[in-house]
Amino acid sequence: MNENKGLKKNLGVATAMATVVGCVIGSGVFFKPQAIYTVTGGAPGLGILAWVITGLASIAAALTFAEVAIMIPKTGGMVAYLEEIYSPIVGFLAGWIQTLVFYPAMISALAVAFAQQAALFVGESFMIPIAVGVIILIIFLNSLGSSVGGGVQVIFTVCKLIPLLLLMVFGFLKGGGGNAIFTPMVGEGLNPAVVLGQLMVAILFAFEGWTNVGAIAGEMKKPGRDLPIAIVGGVSVIMAVYFVINIAYLWVLPADQLASLSAPASAVALELFGEMGGKLVAVGIMISVFGACNGFVLSGSRVAYSLAATKSLPFSDTLAVLNKAQVPVNSIILVGGIGCIYAVSGRFNLLTDLAVISSWMFYTLTFIGVMKLRRDWPDAVRTYKVPLYPVVPIIAIVSGIYVIINQIFLAGIQSTLLSAGSILVTLIGIPVYRNVRKRAVLQEKKR
């Protein structure tokens, strides 16, 4: 894949790291404690430990991913990586599923989360229009230029840390601190090994999005220097924030109570600050998910643009158009528009499950690609290498395989059906790719 030349290289390490942190810290940190402590039977220990274990697995994945991203620093992220490592059709299928399923599902899920919190102020009848309106606003902002979209990302990443810091600081200052935090590990009669697997799958959603910075590498000023810092540094910051804030939650409310609350962060804020606390956190969640949603629109549109630039998608000529601000406005509209359609469902958990299921097969192929590149390109200059090779890549690969197996076979009928749907959409991409490429070849011959 030839690197796209039309995009301006005006994104620095601050925007790249903000894209990682901004895309990842969205709604999971506010909503996942309920699912976690339900799985543990109301016991806190393994729930807290799982945030660390899953964070370390994500860092292993990020360290592995960074080597591929540095060697192939092209706009499009995994599309470019997998095309170089395996074949054009593998890269296309990754971009195809990202364009149609992963990015729109994440965008719509975050918009729905935003609307659910806004409903506390304006009523539930406006929830769907608000969700769609948020996506439309973000589409407009990103059409103004990558520096505008990147600037929005930096601003909202900083803003979203404010309510998190308030909960952490005042949680420890004003919380009673008398609740159990590290013991017991799980409730009576539960198998810790089985519970840990369920916890990791739940928590992985909260870490979803750290790969997005690779999709904007082609617009970074110095990707060789900045990309590893952005990916690894961003995931490390995220893990630290998640670990500390979950201890702060337990400092205020016990795990068995958090398990019964659909909005545990709001309940903690209510305990700390009174009636205004719930509203304060609702605003914080809205800021958080808006920044995350912006990050997915910014990154997802570049995947669609990358495919269109190589004439791999239907209507590629239209989707590859750059506007006066030198951003792929039609690709932004495509990804955001599909997100608007998904948002009409109003089902946050279904959309997040769909997004996670659709992404991990290609994540794992990327991890395996590090070892393949070491074999196929032994003499290539590597400005960054995965530390502790091959241990770290193996950890990433095993984690990916576990997620895939769990989602298809162990996580319930809904997960199995969503997995089957994602696989079907992926397979549909094969004839689409062949037909589009065939037409492109015929057009070239006519010229």
mmCIF file of C-alpha atoms in Angstrom, residues 43-403:
data_model
loop_
_atom_site.group_PDB
_atom_site.id
_atom_site.type_symbol
_atom_site.label_atom_id
_atom_site.label_comp_id
_atom_site.label_asym_id
_atom_site.label_seq_id
_atom_site.Cartn_x
_atom_site.Cartn_y
_atom_site.Cartn_z
ATOM 1 C CA ALA A 43 -16.459 -9.696 46.431
ATOM 2 C CA PRO A 44 -13.916 -6.955 45.634
ATOM 3 C CA GLY A 45 -10.511 -8.699 45.461
ATOM 4 C CA LEU A 46 -10.459 -10.338 42.041
ATOM 5 C CA GLY A 47 -12.361 -7.409 40.566
ATOM 6 C CA ILE A 48 -9.576 -4.989 41.504
ATOM 7 C CA LEU A 49 -6.884 -7.467 40.477
ATOM 8 C CA ALA A 50 -8.557 -7.965 37.089
ATOM 9 C CA TRP A 51 -8.123 -4.272 36.253
ATOM 10 C CA VAL A 52 -4.368 -4.714 36.709
ATOM 11 C CA ILE A 53 -4.165 -8.029 34.844
ATOM 12 C CA THR A 54 -6.226 -6.747 31.928
ATOM 13 C CA GLY A 55 -4.235 -3.520 31.909
ATOM 14 C CA LEU A 56 -0.953 -5.427 31.724
ATOM 15 C CA ALA A 57 -2.355 -7.580 28.907
ATOM 16 C CA SER A 58 -3.362 -4.397 27.093
ATOM 17 C CA ILE A 59 0.120 -2.934 27.567
ATOM 18 C CA ALA A 60 1.602 -6.144 26.125
ATOM 19 C CA ALA A 61 -0.759 -5.743 23.185
ATOM 20 C CA ALA A 62 0.168 -2.064 22.845
ATOM 21 C CA LEU A 63 3.906 -2.787 22.963
ATOM 22 C CA THR A 64 3.438 -5.429 20.285
ATOM 23 C CA PHE A 65 1.170 -3.260 18.173
ATOM 24 C CA ALA A 66 3.653 -0.375 18.332
ATOM 25 C CA GLU A 67 6.385 -2.294 16.502
ATOM 26 C CA VAL A 68 4.092 -2.934 13.551
ATOM 27 C CA ALA A 69 2.768 0.623 13.613
ATOM 28 C CA ILE A 70 6.295 2.085 13.534
ATOM 29 C CA MET A 71 7.420 -0.125 10.658
ATOM 30 C CA ILE A 72 4.305 0.744 8.648
ATOM 31 C CA PRO A 73 3.421 4.317 9.764
ATOM 32 C CA LYS A 74 0.608 4.860 7.276
ATOM 33 C CA THR A 75 -2.849 6.315 7.585
ATOM 34 C CA GLY A 76 -5.340 3.487 7.893
ATOM 35 C CA GLY A 77 -3.839 1.675 10.878
ATOM 36 C CA MET A 78 -4.467 -2.071 10.772
ATOM 37 C CA VAL A 79 -5.601 -1.874 7.149
ATOM 38 C CA ALA A 80 -2.104 -0.852 6.121
ATOM 39 C CA TYR A 81 -0.391 -3.205 8.553
ATOM 40 C CA LEU A 82 -2.284 -6.349 7.566
ATOM 41 C CA GLU A 83 -2.012 -5.581 3.866
ATOM 42 C CA GLU A 84 1.778 -5.363 4.160
ATOM 43 C CA ILE A 85 2.085 -8.388 6.438
ATOM 44 C CA TYR A 86 -0.343 -10.796 4.779
ATOM 45 C CA SER A 87 -2.107 -9.671 1.597
ATOM 46 C CA PRO A 88 -4.241 -6.819 0.256
ATOM 47 C CA ILE A 89 -7.481 -8.692 0.854
ATOM 48 C CA VAL A 90 -6.694 -9.300 4.555
ATOM 49 C CA GLY A 91 -6.008 -5.610 5.015
ATOM 50 C CA PHE A 92 -9.207 -4.757 3.177
ATOM 51 C CA LEU A 93 -11.320 -7.087 5.325
ATOM 52 C CA ALA A 94 -9.962 -5.447 8.479
ATOM 53 C CA GLY A 95 -10.881 -2.033 7.118
ATOM 54 C CA TRP A 96 -14.211 -3.300 5.823
ATOM 55 C CA ILE A 97 -15.336 -4.590 9.223
ATOM 56 C CA GLN A 98 -13.984 -1.491 10.936
ATOM 57 C CA THR A 99 -15.802 0.835 8.532
ATOM 58 C CA LEU A 100 -19.153 -0.943 8.641
ATOM 59 C CA VAL A 101 -19.231 -2.370 12.160
ATOM 60 C CA PHE A 102 -16.489 -1.534 14.655
ATOM 61 C CA TYR A 103 -16.157 2.247 14.394
ATOM 62 C CA PRO A 104 -19.872 2.972 13.831
ATOM 63 C CA ALA A 105 -20.782 0.668 16.739
ATOM 64 C CA MET A 106 -18.337 2.398 19.073
ATOM 65 C CA ILE A 107 -19.418 5.855 17.887
ATOM 66 C CA SER A 108 -23.108 5.041 18.350
ATOM 67 C CA ALA A 109 -22.582 3.329 21.721
ATOM 68 C CA LEU A 110 -20.777 6.364 23.082
ATOM 69 C CA ALA A 111 -23.400 8.718 21.648
ATOM 70 C CA VAL A 112 -26.119 6.635 23.336
ATOM 71 C CA ALA A 113 -24.185 6.798 26.624
ATOM 72 C CA PHE A 114 -24.002 10.586 26.235
ATOM 73 C CA ALA A 115 -27.726 10.752 25.567
ATOM 74 C CA GLN A 116 -28.549 8.540 28.563
ATOM 75 C CA GLN A 117 -26.823 11.008 30.849
ATOM 76 C CA ALA A 118 -28.376 14.008 29.080
ATOM 77 C CA ALA A 119 -31.774 12.409 29.653
ATOM 78 C CA LEU A 120 -31.323 13.136 33.359
ATOM 79 C CA PHE A 121 -31.681 16.812 32.491
ATOM 80 C CA VAL A 122 -34.105 16.858 29.529
ATOM 81 C CA GLY A 123 -36.055 13.595 29.796
ATOM 82 C CA GLU A 124 -35.801 10.190 28.127
ATOM 83 C CA SER A 125 -38.013 11.124 25.179
ATOM 84 C CA PHE A 126 -35.133 13.124 23.687
ATOM 85 C CA MET A 127 -32.509 10.399 24.110
ATOM 86 C CA ILE A 128 -32.338 9.139 20.511
ATOM 87 C CA PRO A 129 -32.379 12.621 18.905
ATOM 88 C CA ILE A 130 -29.585 13.697 21.270
ATOM 89 C CA ALA A 131 -27.492 10.634 20.404
ATOM 90 C CA VAL A 132 -27.857 11.278 16.676
ATOM 91 C CA GLY A 133 -27.300 15.023 17.160
ATOM 92 C CA VAL A 134 -24.025 14.439 19.015
ATOM 93 C CA ILE A 135 -22.677 12.366 16.121
ATOM 94 C CA ILE A 136 -23.739 14.994 13.587
ATOM 95 C CA LEU A 137 -21.972 17.706 15.625
ATOM 96 C CA ILE A 138 -18.780 15.659 15.748
ATOM 97 C CA ILE A 139 -18.967 15.024 11.989
ATOM 98 C CA PHE A 140 -19.151 18.796 11.466
ATOM 99 C CA LEU A 141 -16.215 19.527 13.791
ATOM 100 C CA ASN A 142 -14.004 16.931 12.111
ATOM 101 C CA SER A 143 -14.866 18.260 8.657
ATOM 102 C CA LEU A 144 -13.199 21.560 9.617
ATOM 103 C CA GLY A 145 -9.743 19.955 9.579
ATOM 104 C CA SER A 146 -7.627 17.385 11.428
ATOM 105 C CA SER A 147 -6.164 20.109 13.633
ATOM 106 C CA VAL A 148 -9.702 21.040 14.759
ATOM 107 C CA GLY A 149 -10.652 17.410 15.396
ATOM 108 C CA GLY A 150 -7.322 16.858 17.142
ATOM 109 C CA GLY A 151 -7.772 20.037 19.175
ATOM 110 C CA VAL A 152 -11.219 18.884 20.291
ATOM 111 C CA GLN A 153 -9.607 15.599 21.326
ATOM 112 C CA VAL A 154 -6.974 17.296 23.490
ATOM 113 C CA ILE A 155 -9.483 19.638 25.141
ATOM 114 C CA PHE A 156 -12.015 16.931 25.979
ATOM 115 C CA THR A 157 -9.317 14.525 27.181
ATOM 116 C CA VAL A 158 -8.157 17.147 29.689
ATOM 117 C CA CYS A 159 -11.733 18.006 30.679
ATOM 118 C CA LYS A 160 -12.753 14.381 31.177
ATOM 119 C CA LEU A 161 -9.958 13.885 33.716
ATOM 120 C CA ILE A 162 -11.475 16.553 36.000
ATOM 121 C CA PRO A 163 -14.467 14.518 37.269
ATOM 122 C CA LEU A 164 -12.242 11.445 37.491
ATOM 123 C CA LEU A 165 -9.760 13.366 39.653
ATOM 124 C CA LEU A 166 -12.588 14.704 41.806
ATOM 125 C CA LEU A 167 -13.903 11.201 42.438
ATOM 126 C CA MET A 168 -10.435 9.871 43.191
ATOM 127 C CA VAL A 169 -9.282 12.708 45.471
ATOM 128 C CA PHE A 170 -12.526 13.226 47.399
ATOM 129 C CA GLY A 171 -13.198 9.498 47.454
ATOM 130 C CA PHE A 172 -10.070 9.004 49.543
ATOM 131 C CA LEU A 173 -10.498 12.227 51.571
ATOM 132 C CA LYS A 174 -14.189 11.899 52.415
ATOM 133 C CA GLY A 175 -14.818 8.177 52.010
ATOM 134 C CA GLY A 176 -14.994 6.028 55.095
ATOM 135 C CA GLY A 177 -12.307 3.612 53.942
ATOM 136 C CA GLY A 178 -13.822 0.825 56.001
ATOM 137 C CA ASN A 179 -14.912 -1.390 53.106
ATOM 138 C CA ALA A 180 -12.977 -4.461 52.014
ATOM 139 C CA ILE A 181 -10.841 -3.850 48.904
ATOM 140 C CA PHE A 182 -8.593 -6.841 48.270
ATOM 141 C CA THR A 183 -10.446 -9.601 50.137
ATOM 142 C CA PRO A 184 -12.334 -11.804 49.656
ATOM 143 C CA MET A 185 -11.276 -12.581 46.104
ATOM 144 C CA VAL A 186 -14.621 -14.041 44.966
ATOM 145 C CA GLY A 187 -17.928 -14.992 46.523
ATOM 146 C CA GLU A 188 -18.598 -18.417 47.949
ATOM 147 C CA GLY A 189 -18.904 -21.273 45.463
ATOM 148 C CA LEU A 190 -17.298 -19.365 42.563
ATOM 149 C CA ASN A 191 -14.269 -20.605 40.623
ATOM 150 C CA PRO A 192 -11.634 -17.808 40.521
ATOM 151 C CA ALA A 193 -10.197 -19.024 37.200
ATOM 152 C CA VAL A 194 -13.593 -18.928 35.493
ATOM 153 C CA VAL A 195 -14.492 -15.593 37.072
ATOM 154 C CA LEU A 196 -11.187 -14.031 35.987
ATOM 155 C CA GLY A 197 -11.903 -14.919 32.364
ATOM 156 C CA GLN A 198 -15.324 -13.269 32.556
ATOM 157 C CA LEU A 199 -13.823 -10.204 34.224
ATOM 158 C CA MET A 200 -11.146 -9.764 31.578
ATOM 159 C CA VAL A 201 -13.693 -9.868 28.773
ATOM 160 C CA ALA A 202 -15.819 -7.280 30.589
ATOM 161 C CA ILE A 203 -12.872 -4.998 31.323
ATOM 162 C CA LEU A 204 -11.421 -5.226 27.804
ATOM 163 C CA PHE A 205 -14.252 -2.978 26.643
ATOM 164 C CA ALA A 206 -13.003 -0.319 29.049
ATOM 165 C CA PHE A 207 -9.566 -0.565 27.359
ATOM 166 C CA GLU A 208 -10.966 -0.608 23.813
ATOM 167 C CA GLY A 209 -9.616 2.106 21.538
ATOM 168 C CA TRP A 210 -5.860 2.143 22.209
ATOM 169 C CA THR A 211 -5.129 1.040 18.621
ATOM 170 C CA ASN A 212 -6.858 4.063 17.122
ATOM 171 C CA VAL A 213 -3.748 6.224 17.120
ATOM 172 C CA GLY A 214 -2.225 3.926 14.486
ATOM 173 C CA ALA A 215 -4.955 4.990 12.090
ATOM 174 C CA ILE A 216 -3.712 8.595 12.129
ATOM 175 C CA ALA A 217 0.010 7.801 11.900
ATOM 176 C CA GLY A 218 0.125 9.172 8.359
ATOM 177 C CA GLU A 219 -0.831 12.617 9.727
ATOM 178 C CA MET A 220 1.739 12.611 12.558
ATOM 179 C CA LYS A 221 4.776 14.863 12.356
ATOM 180 C CA LYS A 222 7.237 12.291 13.729
ATOM 181 C CA PRO A 223 5.548 8.876 13.934
ATOM 182 C CA GLY A 224 8.788 6.999 14.577
ATOM 183 C CA ARG A 225 9.362 8.927 17.780
ATOM 184 C CA ASP A 226 5.833 9.775 18.886
ATOM 185 C CA LEU A 227 3.763 6.672 18.115
ATOM 186 C CA PRO A 228 5.265 4.306 20.756
ATOM 187 C CA ILE A 229 5.070 7.076 23.353
ATOM 188 C CA ALA A 230 1.434 7.704 22.503
ATOM 189 C CA ILE A 231 0.365 4.045 22.539
ATOM 190 C CA VAL A 232 2.347 2.712 25.507
ATOM 191 C CA GLY A 233 2.198 5.923 27.518
ATOM 192 C CA GLY A 234 -1.513 6.289 26.878
ATOM 193 C CA VAL A 235 -2.375 2.738 27.954
ATOM 194 C CA SER A 236 -0.194 3.059 31.067
ATOM 195 C CA VAL A 237 -1.986 6.260 32.096
ATOM 196 C CA ILE A 238 -5.336 4.566 31.505
ATOM 197 C CA MET A 239 -4.459 1.528 33.627
ATOM 198 C CA ALA A 240 -3.306 3.752 36.498
ATOM 199 C CA VAL A 241 -6.486 5.842 36.357
ATOM 200 C CA TYR A 242 -8.723 2.752 36.267
ATOM 201 C CA PHE A 243 -6.932 1.078 39.177
ATOM 202 C CA VAL A 244 -6.976 4.134 41.441
ATOM 203 C CA ILE A 245 -10.547 5.198 40.741
ATOM 204 C CA ASN A 246 -11.889 1.695 41.359
ATOM 205 C CA ILE A 247 -10.166 1.641 44.732
ATOM 206 C CA ALA A 248 -11.694 5.075 45.379
ATOM 207 C CA TYR A 249 -15.140 3.664 44.577
ATOM 208 C CA LEU A 250 -14.595 0.920 47.159
ATOM 209 C CA TRP A 251 -13.306 3.481 49.640
ATOM 210 C CA VAL A 252 -16.811 4.989 49.563
ATOM 211 C CA LEU A 253 -19.199 2.089 48.820
ATOM 212 C CA PRO A 254 -18.756 -1.677 49.305
ATOM 213 C CA ALA A 255 -18.460 -4.008 46.319
ATOM 214 C CA ASP A 256 -21.782 -5.763 46.939
ATOM 215 C CA GLN A 257 -23.567 -2.396 46.822
ATOM 216 C CA LEU A 258 -21.746 -1.324 43.646
ATOM 217 C CA ALA A 259 -22.906 -4.588 42.058
ATOM 218 C CA SER A 260 -26.517 -3.468 42.436
ATOM 219 C CA LEU A 261 -26.058 0.000 40.887
ATOM 220 C CA SER A 262 -26.398 0.686 37.163
ATOM 221 C CA ALA A 263 -24.457 3.966 37.552
ATOM 222 C CA PRO A 264 -21.951 3.294 40.342
ATOM 223 C CA ALA A 265 -19.907 6.456 39.720
ATOM 224 C CA SER A 266 -23.015 8.613 40.152
ATOM 225 C CA ALA A 267 -23.838 6.792 43.384
ATOM 226 C CA VAL A 268 -20.323 7.408 44.708
ATOM 227 C CA ALA A 269 -20.581 11.093 43.779
ATOM 228 C CA LEU A 270 -23.981 11.321 45.471
ATOM 229 C CA GLU A 271 -22.441 9.877 48.630
ATOM 230 C CA LEU A 272 -19.540 12.343 48.469
ATOM 231 C CA PHE A 273 -21.176 15.557 47.299
ATOM 232 C CA GLY A 274 -24.891 15.158 47.941
ATOM 233 C CA GLU A 275 -27.655 15.637 45.381
ATOM 234 C CA MET A 276 -25.505 17.730 43.095
ATOM 235 C CA GLY A 277 -22.927 14.952 42.947
ATOM 236 C CA GLY A 278 -25.013 12.790 40.632
ATOM 237 C CA LYS A 279 -25.496 15.690 38.248
ATOM 238 C CA LEU A 280 -21.809 16.574 38.413
ATOM 239 C CA VAL A 281 -20.781 13.074 37.393
ATOM 240 C CA ALA A 282 -23.469 12.998 34.690
ATOM 241 C CA VAL A 283 -21.870 16.076 33.138
ATOM 242 C CA GLY A 284 -18.440 14.475 33.535
ATOM 243 C CA ILE A 285 -19.626 11.329 31.782
ATOM 244 C CA MET A 286 -21.074 13.424 28.956
ATOM 245 C CA ILE A 287 -17.729 15.189 28.509
ATOM 246 C CA SER A 288 -15.886 11.882 28.669
ATOM 247 C CA VAL A 289 -17.973 10.047 26.102
ATOM 248 C CA PHE A 290 -18.071 13.066 23.775
ATOM 249 C CA GLY A 291 -14.265 13.070 23.636
ATOM 250 C CA ALA A 292 -14.208 9.316 23.075
ATOM 251 C CA CYS A 293 -16.827 9.566 20.340
ATOM 252 C CA ASN A 294 -14.797 12.296 18.620
ATOM 253 C CA GLY A 295 -11.707 10.096 18.710
ATOM 254 C CA PHE A 296 -13.492 7.221 17.009
ATOM 255 C CA VAL A 297 -14.875 9.491 14.279
ATOM 256 C CA LEU A 298 -11.396 10.967 13.722
ATOM 257 C CA SER A 299 -9.713 7.566 13.484
ATOM 258 C CA GLY A 300 -12.507 5.590 11.809
ATOM 259 C CA SER A 301 -12.884 8.023 8.942
ATOM 260 C CA ARG A 302 -9.178 7.623 8.131
ATOM 261 C CA VAL A 303 -9.659 3.871 7.770
ATOM 262 C CA ALA A 304 -12.447 4.409 5.233
ATOM 263 C CA TYR A 305 -10.311 7.019 3.454
ATOM 264 C CA SER A 306 -7.344 4.651 3.281
ATOM 265 C CA LEU A 307 -9.464 1.974 1.604
ATOM 266 C CA ALA A 308 -10.990 4.490 -0.789
ATOM 267 C CA ALA A 309 -7.578 5.894 -1.719
ATOM 268 C CA THR A 310 -6.610 2.459 -3.044
ATOM 269 C CA LYS A 311 -9.999 2.114 -4.804
ATOM 270 C CA SER A 312 -10.981 -0.847 -2.650
ATOM 271 C CA LEU A 313 -14.404 0.372 -1.512
ATOM 272 C CA PRO A 314 -17.559 0.971 -3.526
ATOM 273 C CA PHE A 315 -17.770 4.706 -4.362
ATOM 274 C CA SER A 316 -14.047 5.051 -3.673
ATOM 275 C CA ASP A 317 -13.685 8.161 -5.832
ATOM 276 C CA THR A 318 -16.213 9.965 -3.666
ATOM 277 C CA LEU A 319 -14.897 8.685 -0.341
ATOM 278 C CA ALA A 320 -11.296 9.610 -1.191
ATOM 279 C CA VAL A 321 -12.133 13.285 -1.766
ATOM 280 C CA LEU A 322 -10.378 15.755 0.532
ATOM 281 C CA ASN A 323 -12.107 19.053 1.244
ATOM 282 C CA LYS A 324 -10.446 22.472 1.471
ATOM 283 C CA ALA A 325 -9.233 21.642 4.982
ATOM 284 C CA GLN A 326 -7.513 18.537 3.555
ATOM 285 C CA VAL A 327 -9.636 16.046 5.485
ATOM 286 C CA PRO A 328 -11.678 13.159 3.993
ATOM 287 C CA VAL A 329 -15.069 14.722 4.621
ATOM 288 C CA ASN A 330 -17.099 12.064 2.773
ATOM 289 C CA SER A 331 -15.408 9.278 4.733
ATOM 290 C CA ILE A 332 -16.173 11.178 7.934
ATOM 291 C CA ILE A 333 -19.826 11.392 6.876
ATOM 292 C CA LEU A 334 -19.921 7.681 5.960
ATOM 293 C CA VAL A 335 -18.595 6.362 9.272
ATOM 294 C CA GLY A 336 -20.532 8.883 11.324
ATOM 295 C CA GLY A 337 -23.688 8.333 9.278
ATOM 296 C CA ILE A 338 -23.638 4.574 9.890
ATOM 297 C CA GLY A 339 -23.109 5.402 13.555
ATOM 298 C CA CYS A 340 -26.278 7.534 13.466
ATOM 299 C CA ILE A 341 -28.239 4.545 12.133
ATOM 300 C CA TYR A 342 -26.892 2.259 14.863
ATOM 301 C CA ALA A 343 -27.626 4.884 17.524
ATOM 302 C CA VAL A 344 -31.359 4.641 16.774
ATOM 303 C CA SER A 345 -31.319 1.268 18.584
ATOM 304 C CA GLY A 346 -30.468 3.053 21.838
ATOM 305 C CA ARG A 347 -28.849 -0.151 23.169
ATOM 306 C CA PHE A 348 -25.504 0.670 24.724
ATOM 307 C CA ASN A 349 -24.436 -2.834 25.791
ATOM 308 C CA LEU A 350 -25.446 -4.468 22.513
ATOM 309 C CA LEU A 351 -23.460 -1.898 20.523
ATOM 310 C CA THR A 352 -20.357 -2.230 22.674
ATOM 311 C CA ASP A 353 -20.459 -6.028 22.452
ATOM 312 C CA LEU A 354 -20.783 -5.787 18.679
ATOM 313 C CA ALA A 355 -17.768 -3.477 18.479
ATOM 314 C CA VAL A 356 -15.506 -5.667 20.632
ATOM 315 C CA ILE A 357 -16.470 -8.873 18.848
ATOM 316 C CA SER A 358 -15.782 -7.373 15.423
ATOM 317 C CA SER A 359 -12.275 -6.181 16.263
ATOM 318 C CA TRP A 360 -10.332 -8.841 18.115
ATOM 319 C CA MET A 361 -9.709 -11.295 15.276
ATOM 320 C CA PHE A 362 -7.793 -8.629 13.395
ATOM 321 C CA TYR A 363 -6.035 -7.378 16.523
ATOM 322 C CA THR A 364 -4.690 -10.890 17.031
ATOM 323 C CA LEU A 365 -3.569 -11.139 13.410
ATOM 324 C CA THR A 366 -1.649 -7.900 13.950
ATOM 325 C CA PHE A 367 0.081 -9.314 17.035
ATOM 326 C CA ILE A 368 1.057 -12.433 15.086
ATOM 327 C CA GLY A 369 2.296 -10.105 12.358
ATOM 328 C CA VAL A 370 5.166 -8.923 14.570
ATOM 329 C CA MET A 371 6.669 -12.406 14.516
ATOM 330 C CA LYS A 372 5.991 -12.772 10.792
ATOM 331 C CA LEU A 373 7.740 -9.479 10.048
ATOM 332 C CA ARG A 374 10.744 -10.495 12.160
ATOM 333 C CA ARG A 375 11.012 -13.571 9.930
ATOM 334 C CA ASP A 376 10.149 -11.967 6.575
ATOM 335 C CA TRP A 377 12.027 -8.668 7.057
ATOM 336 C CA PRO A 378 15.016 -9.677 9.209
ATOM 337 C CA ASP A 379 17.248 -6.857 7.931
ATOM 338 C CA ALA A 380 14.668 -4.070 8.158
ATOM 339 C CA VAL A 381 15.597 -1.049 10.284
ATOM 340 C CA ARG A 382 13.549 -1.134 13.471
ATOM 341 C CA THR A 383 13.611 2.128 15.402
ATOM 342 C CA TYR A 384 11.438 0.422 18.001
ATOM 343 C CA LYS A 385 11.410 -3.248 19.025
ATOM 344 C CA VAL A 386 9.008 -5.060 21.340
ATOM 345 C CA PRO A 387 10.794 -5.526 24.676
ATOM 346 C CA LEU A 388 11.290 -9.072 25.993
ATOM 347 C CA TYR A 389 10.593 -10.532 22.557
ATOM 348 C CA PRO A 390 8.971 -13.055 22.036
ATOM 349 C CA VAL A 391 7.371 -13.168 25.512
ATOM 350 C CA VAL A 392 5.397 -9.919 25.195
ATOM 351 C CA PRO A 393 3.961 -10.745 21.733
ATOM 352 C CA ILE A 394 3.002 -14.227 22.930
ATOM 353 C CA ILE A 395 1.090 -12.708 25.864
ATOM 354 C CA ALA A 396 -0.741 -10.436 23.433
ATOM 355 C CA ILE A 397 -1.531 -13.296 21.047
ATOM 356 C CA VAL A 398 -2.787 -15.621 23.798
ATOM 357 C CA SER A 399 -4.969 -12.829 25.172
ATOM 358 C CA GLY A 400 -6.448 -12.237 21.720
ATOM 359 C CA ILE A 401 -7.166 -15.902 21.089
ATOM 360 C CA TYR A 402 -8.841 -16.179 24.480
ATOM 361 C CA VAL A 403 -11.105 -13.207 23.754
#
